[in-house]
mmCIF file of C-alpha atoms and ligand atoms in Angstrom:
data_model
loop_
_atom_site.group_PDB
_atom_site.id
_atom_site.type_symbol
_atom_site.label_atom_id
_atom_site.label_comp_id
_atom_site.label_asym_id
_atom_site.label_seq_id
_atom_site.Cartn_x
_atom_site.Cartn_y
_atom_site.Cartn_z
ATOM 1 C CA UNK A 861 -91.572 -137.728 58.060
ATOM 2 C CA UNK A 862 -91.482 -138.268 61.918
ATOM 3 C CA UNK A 863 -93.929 -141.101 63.178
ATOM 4 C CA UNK A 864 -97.741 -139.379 64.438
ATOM 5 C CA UNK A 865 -97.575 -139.456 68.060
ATOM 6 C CA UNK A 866 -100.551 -136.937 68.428
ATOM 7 C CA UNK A 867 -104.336 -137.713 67.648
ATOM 8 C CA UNK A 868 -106.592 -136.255 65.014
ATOM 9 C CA UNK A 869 -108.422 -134.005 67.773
ATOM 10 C CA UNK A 870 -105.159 -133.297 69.600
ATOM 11 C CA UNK A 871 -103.130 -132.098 66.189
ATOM 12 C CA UNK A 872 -106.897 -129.693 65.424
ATOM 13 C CA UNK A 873 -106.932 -128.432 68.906
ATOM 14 C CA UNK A 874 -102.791 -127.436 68.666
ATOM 15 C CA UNK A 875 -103.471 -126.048 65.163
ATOM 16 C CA UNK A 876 -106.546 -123.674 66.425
ATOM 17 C CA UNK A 877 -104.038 -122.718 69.350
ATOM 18 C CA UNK A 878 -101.189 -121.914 67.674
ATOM 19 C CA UNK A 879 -103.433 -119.578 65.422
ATOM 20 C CA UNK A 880 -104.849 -118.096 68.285
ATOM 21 C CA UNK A 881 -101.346 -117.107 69.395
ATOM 22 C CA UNK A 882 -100.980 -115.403 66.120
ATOM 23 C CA UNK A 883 -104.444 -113.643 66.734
ATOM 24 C CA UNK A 884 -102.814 -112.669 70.256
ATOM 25 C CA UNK A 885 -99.862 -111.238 68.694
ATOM 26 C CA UNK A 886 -102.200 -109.500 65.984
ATOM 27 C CA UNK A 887 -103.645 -107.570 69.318
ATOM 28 C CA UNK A 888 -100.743 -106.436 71.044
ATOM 29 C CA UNK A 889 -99.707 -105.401 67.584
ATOM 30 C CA UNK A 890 -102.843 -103.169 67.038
ATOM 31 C CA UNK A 891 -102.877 -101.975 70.525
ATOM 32 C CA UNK A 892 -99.399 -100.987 70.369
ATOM 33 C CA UNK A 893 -100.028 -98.991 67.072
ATOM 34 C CA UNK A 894 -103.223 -97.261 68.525
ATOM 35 C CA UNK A 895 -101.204 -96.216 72.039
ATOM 36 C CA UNK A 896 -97.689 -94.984 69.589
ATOM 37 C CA UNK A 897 -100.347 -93.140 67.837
ATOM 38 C CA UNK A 898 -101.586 -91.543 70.920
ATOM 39 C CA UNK A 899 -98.360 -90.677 72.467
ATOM 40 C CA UNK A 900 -98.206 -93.308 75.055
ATOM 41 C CA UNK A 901 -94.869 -94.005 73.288
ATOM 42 C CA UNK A 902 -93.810 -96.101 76.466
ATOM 43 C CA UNK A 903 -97.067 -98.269 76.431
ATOM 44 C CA UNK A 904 -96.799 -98.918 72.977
ATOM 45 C CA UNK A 905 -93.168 -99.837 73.371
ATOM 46 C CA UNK A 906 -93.635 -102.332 76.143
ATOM 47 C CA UNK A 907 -97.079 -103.427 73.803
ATOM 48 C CA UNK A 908 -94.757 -104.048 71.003
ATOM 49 C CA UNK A 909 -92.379 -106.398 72.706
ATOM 50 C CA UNK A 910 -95.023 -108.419 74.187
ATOM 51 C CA UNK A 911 -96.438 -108.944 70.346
ATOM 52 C CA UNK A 912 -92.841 -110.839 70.346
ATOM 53 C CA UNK A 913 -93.778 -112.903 73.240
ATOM 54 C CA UNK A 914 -96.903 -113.988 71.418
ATOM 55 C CA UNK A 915 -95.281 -114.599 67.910
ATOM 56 C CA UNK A 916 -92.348 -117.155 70.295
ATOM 57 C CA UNK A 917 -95.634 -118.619 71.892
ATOM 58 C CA UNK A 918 -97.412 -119.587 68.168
ATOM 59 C CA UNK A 919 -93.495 -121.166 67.154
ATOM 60 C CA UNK A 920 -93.733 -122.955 69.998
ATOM 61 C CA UNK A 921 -96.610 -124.341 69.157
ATOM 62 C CA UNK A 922 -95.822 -124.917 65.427
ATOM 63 C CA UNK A 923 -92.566 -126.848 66.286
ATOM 64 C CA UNK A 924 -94.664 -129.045 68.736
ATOM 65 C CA UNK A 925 -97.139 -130.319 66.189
ATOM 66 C CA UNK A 926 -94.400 -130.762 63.943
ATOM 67 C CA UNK A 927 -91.985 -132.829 66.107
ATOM 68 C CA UNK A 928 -94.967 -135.294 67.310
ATOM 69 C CA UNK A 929 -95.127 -135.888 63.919
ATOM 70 C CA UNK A 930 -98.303 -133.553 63.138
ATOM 71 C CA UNK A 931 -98.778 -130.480 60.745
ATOM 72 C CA UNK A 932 -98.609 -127.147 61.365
ATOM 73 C CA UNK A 933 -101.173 -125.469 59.724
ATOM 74 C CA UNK A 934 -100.847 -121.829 59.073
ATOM 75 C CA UNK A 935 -104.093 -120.194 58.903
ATOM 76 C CA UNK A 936 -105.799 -117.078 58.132
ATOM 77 C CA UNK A 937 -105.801 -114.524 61.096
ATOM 78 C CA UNK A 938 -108.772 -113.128 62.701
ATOM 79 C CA UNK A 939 -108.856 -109.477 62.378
ATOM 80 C CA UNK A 940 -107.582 -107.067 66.067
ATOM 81 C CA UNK A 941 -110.685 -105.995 67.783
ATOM 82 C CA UNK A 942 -111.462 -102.472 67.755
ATOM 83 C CA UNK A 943 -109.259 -99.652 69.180
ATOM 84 C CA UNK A 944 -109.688 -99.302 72.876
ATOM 85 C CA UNK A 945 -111.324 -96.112 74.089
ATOM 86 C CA UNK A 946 -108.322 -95.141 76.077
ATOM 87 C CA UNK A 947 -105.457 -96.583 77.738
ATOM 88 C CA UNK A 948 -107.409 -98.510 81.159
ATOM 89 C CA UNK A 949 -109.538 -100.085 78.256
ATOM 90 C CA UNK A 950 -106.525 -101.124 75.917
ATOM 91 C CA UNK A 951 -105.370 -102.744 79.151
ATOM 92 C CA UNK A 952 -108.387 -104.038 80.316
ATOM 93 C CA UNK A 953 -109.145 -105.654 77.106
ATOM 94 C CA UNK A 954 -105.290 -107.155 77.032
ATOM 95 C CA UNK A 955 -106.587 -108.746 80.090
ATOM 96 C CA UNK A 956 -110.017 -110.171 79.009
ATOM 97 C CA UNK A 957 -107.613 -111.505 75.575
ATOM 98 C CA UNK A 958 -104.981 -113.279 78.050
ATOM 99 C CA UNK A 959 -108.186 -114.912 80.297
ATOM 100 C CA UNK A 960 -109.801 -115.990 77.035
ATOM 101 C CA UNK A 961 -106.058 -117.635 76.110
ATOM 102 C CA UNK A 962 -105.816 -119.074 79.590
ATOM 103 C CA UNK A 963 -108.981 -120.646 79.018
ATOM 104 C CA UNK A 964 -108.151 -122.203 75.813
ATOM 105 C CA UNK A 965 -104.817 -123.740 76.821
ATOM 106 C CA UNK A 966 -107.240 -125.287 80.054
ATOM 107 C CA UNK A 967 -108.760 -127.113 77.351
ATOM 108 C CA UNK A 968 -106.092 -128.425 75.487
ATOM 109 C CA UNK A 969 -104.484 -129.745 78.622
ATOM 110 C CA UNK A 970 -107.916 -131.195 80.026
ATOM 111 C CA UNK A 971 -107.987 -133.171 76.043
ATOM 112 C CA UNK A 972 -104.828 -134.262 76.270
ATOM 113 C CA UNK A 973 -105.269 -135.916 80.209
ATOM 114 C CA UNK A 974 -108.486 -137.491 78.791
ATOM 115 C CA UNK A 975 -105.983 -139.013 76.064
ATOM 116 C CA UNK A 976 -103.253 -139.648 78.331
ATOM 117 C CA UNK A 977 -101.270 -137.699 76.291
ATOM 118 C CA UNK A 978 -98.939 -137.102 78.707
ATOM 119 C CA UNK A 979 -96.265 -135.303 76.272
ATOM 120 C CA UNK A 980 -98.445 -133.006 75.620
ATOM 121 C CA UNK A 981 -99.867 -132.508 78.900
ATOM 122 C CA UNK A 982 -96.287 -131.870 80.029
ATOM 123 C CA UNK A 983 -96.521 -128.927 77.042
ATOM 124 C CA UNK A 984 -99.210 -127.384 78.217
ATOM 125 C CA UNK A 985 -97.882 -126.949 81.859
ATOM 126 C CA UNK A 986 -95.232 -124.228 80.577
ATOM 127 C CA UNK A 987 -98.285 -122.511 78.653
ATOM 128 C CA UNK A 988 -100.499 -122.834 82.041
ATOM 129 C CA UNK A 989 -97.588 -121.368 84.018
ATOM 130 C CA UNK A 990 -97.507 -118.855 81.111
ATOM 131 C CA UNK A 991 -101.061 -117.671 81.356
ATOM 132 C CA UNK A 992 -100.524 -116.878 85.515
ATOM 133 C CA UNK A 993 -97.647 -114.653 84.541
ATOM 134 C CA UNK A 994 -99.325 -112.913 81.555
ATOM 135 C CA UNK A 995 -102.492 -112.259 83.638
ATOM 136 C CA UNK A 996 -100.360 -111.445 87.047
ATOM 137 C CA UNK A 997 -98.476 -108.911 84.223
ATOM 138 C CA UNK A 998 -101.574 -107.135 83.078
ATOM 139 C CA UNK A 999 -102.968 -106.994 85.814
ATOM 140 C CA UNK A 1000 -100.152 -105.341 87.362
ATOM 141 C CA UNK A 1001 -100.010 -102.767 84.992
ATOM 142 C CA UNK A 1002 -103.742 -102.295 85.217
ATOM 143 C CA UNK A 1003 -103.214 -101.311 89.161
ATOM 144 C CA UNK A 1004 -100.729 -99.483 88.303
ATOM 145 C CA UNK A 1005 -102.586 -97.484 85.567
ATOM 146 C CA UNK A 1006 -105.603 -96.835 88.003
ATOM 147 C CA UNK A 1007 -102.928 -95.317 90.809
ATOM 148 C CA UNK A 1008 -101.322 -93.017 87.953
ATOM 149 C CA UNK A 1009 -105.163 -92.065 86.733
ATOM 150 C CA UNK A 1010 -106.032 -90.990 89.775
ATOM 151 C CA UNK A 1011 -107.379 -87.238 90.250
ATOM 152 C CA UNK A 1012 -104.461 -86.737 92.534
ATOM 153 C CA UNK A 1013 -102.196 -87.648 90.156
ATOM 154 C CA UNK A 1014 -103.796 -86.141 86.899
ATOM 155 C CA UNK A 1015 -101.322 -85.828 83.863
ATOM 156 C CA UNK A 1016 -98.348 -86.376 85.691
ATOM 157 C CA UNK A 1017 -99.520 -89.333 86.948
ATOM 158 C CA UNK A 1018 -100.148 -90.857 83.569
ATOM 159 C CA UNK A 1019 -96.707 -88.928 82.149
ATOM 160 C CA UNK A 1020 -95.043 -91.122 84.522
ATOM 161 C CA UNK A 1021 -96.745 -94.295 84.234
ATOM 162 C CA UNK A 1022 -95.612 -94.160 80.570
ATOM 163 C CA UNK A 1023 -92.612 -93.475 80.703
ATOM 164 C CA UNK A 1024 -91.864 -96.298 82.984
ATOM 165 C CA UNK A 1025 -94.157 -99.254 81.295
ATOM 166 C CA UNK A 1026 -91.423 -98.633 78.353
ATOM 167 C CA UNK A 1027 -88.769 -101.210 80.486
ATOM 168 C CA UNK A 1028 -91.451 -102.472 82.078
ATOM 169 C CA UNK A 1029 -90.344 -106.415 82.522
ATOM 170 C CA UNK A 1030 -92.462 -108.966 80.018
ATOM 171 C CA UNK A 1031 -92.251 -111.431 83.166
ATOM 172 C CA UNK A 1032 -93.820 -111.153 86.007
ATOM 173 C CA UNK A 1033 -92.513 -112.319 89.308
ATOM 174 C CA UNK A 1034 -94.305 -115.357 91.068
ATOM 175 C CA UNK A 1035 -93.628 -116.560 93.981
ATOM 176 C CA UNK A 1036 -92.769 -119.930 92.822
ATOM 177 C CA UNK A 1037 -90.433 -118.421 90.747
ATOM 178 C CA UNK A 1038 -87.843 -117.603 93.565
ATOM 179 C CA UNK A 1039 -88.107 -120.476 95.159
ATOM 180 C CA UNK A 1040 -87.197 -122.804 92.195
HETATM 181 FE FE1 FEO B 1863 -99.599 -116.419 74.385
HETATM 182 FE FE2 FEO B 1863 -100.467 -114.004 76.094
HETATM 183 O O1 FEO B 1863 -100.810 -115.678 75.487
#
């Protein structure tokens, strides 16, 4: 049993996180289901890898609490929202689900400066630098999307934007990035 190095609030706060992580994979999960369902079979794909990204996210978290000497909970999972209405609203919704995310992981890192919990304010900072790539992602695709909707475009616009989110990358590029 390792020594606690985390506090009571700081393990709860992890613990709701990680689950949320699992609630975030839920999402992509049901999103990707809804757009393989709908034919958007390169949506779906690139929606089904990201579910990955969010199930590595909640282990991160799980092996965190456990190596500062807290517990891991694992919890019940709230249930995927509805299915979007069509494609711009699955990936509008993605969005609003990453902001709310971003928003959490703000909070744990604002708890742990108050605690001067510097180990697992250093944590947080990969999730913060996370959150700007997941949102920068989305709402990439999201610009994209609206381009390929366009009346201009019409189905072959949208054929095409398909087909291409399939090896669409899960990172996106920041500009920080290339200069590290
Ligand atoms: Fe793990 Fe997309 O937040």
């Amino acid at each position: 049993m390792k020594t606690k190095r985390i506090s009571e609030a700081m393990e709860k706060a992890l613990n709701t996180q990680m689950t949320r992580e699992a609630y975030q994979a839920q999402v992509y999960l049901a999103y990707a289901s809804w757009a393989e369902v709908n034919g958007f079979t390169g949506i779906s794909e690139f929606l089904y890898k990201h579910m990955e990204e969010e199930r590595m996210h909640m282990s991160k978290f799980l092996k965190f609490i456990n190596d500062r000497g807290g517990h891991a909970r694992i919890a019940a999972i709230e249930a995927p929202p509805a299915d979007p209405k069509d494609l711009g609203d699955c990936l509008r919704q993605a969005l609003q689900h990453e902001i709310n995310n971003s928003k959490a992981i703000d909070e744990i890192v604002h708890l742990a400066h108050e605690e001067k919990d510097w180990a697992t304010f250093s944590f947080g900072q990969w999730f913060v630098k996370e959150q700007i790539e997941e949102e920068t992602l989305i709402n990439e695709l999201l610009d994209k999307y609206n381009l390929a909707a366009g009346e201009e475009t019409g189905n072959a616009g949208l054929y095409e934007f398909d087909r291409d989110t399939a090896t669409a990358s899960q990172e996106a590029t920041l500009p920080r990035d290339e200069v590290l």
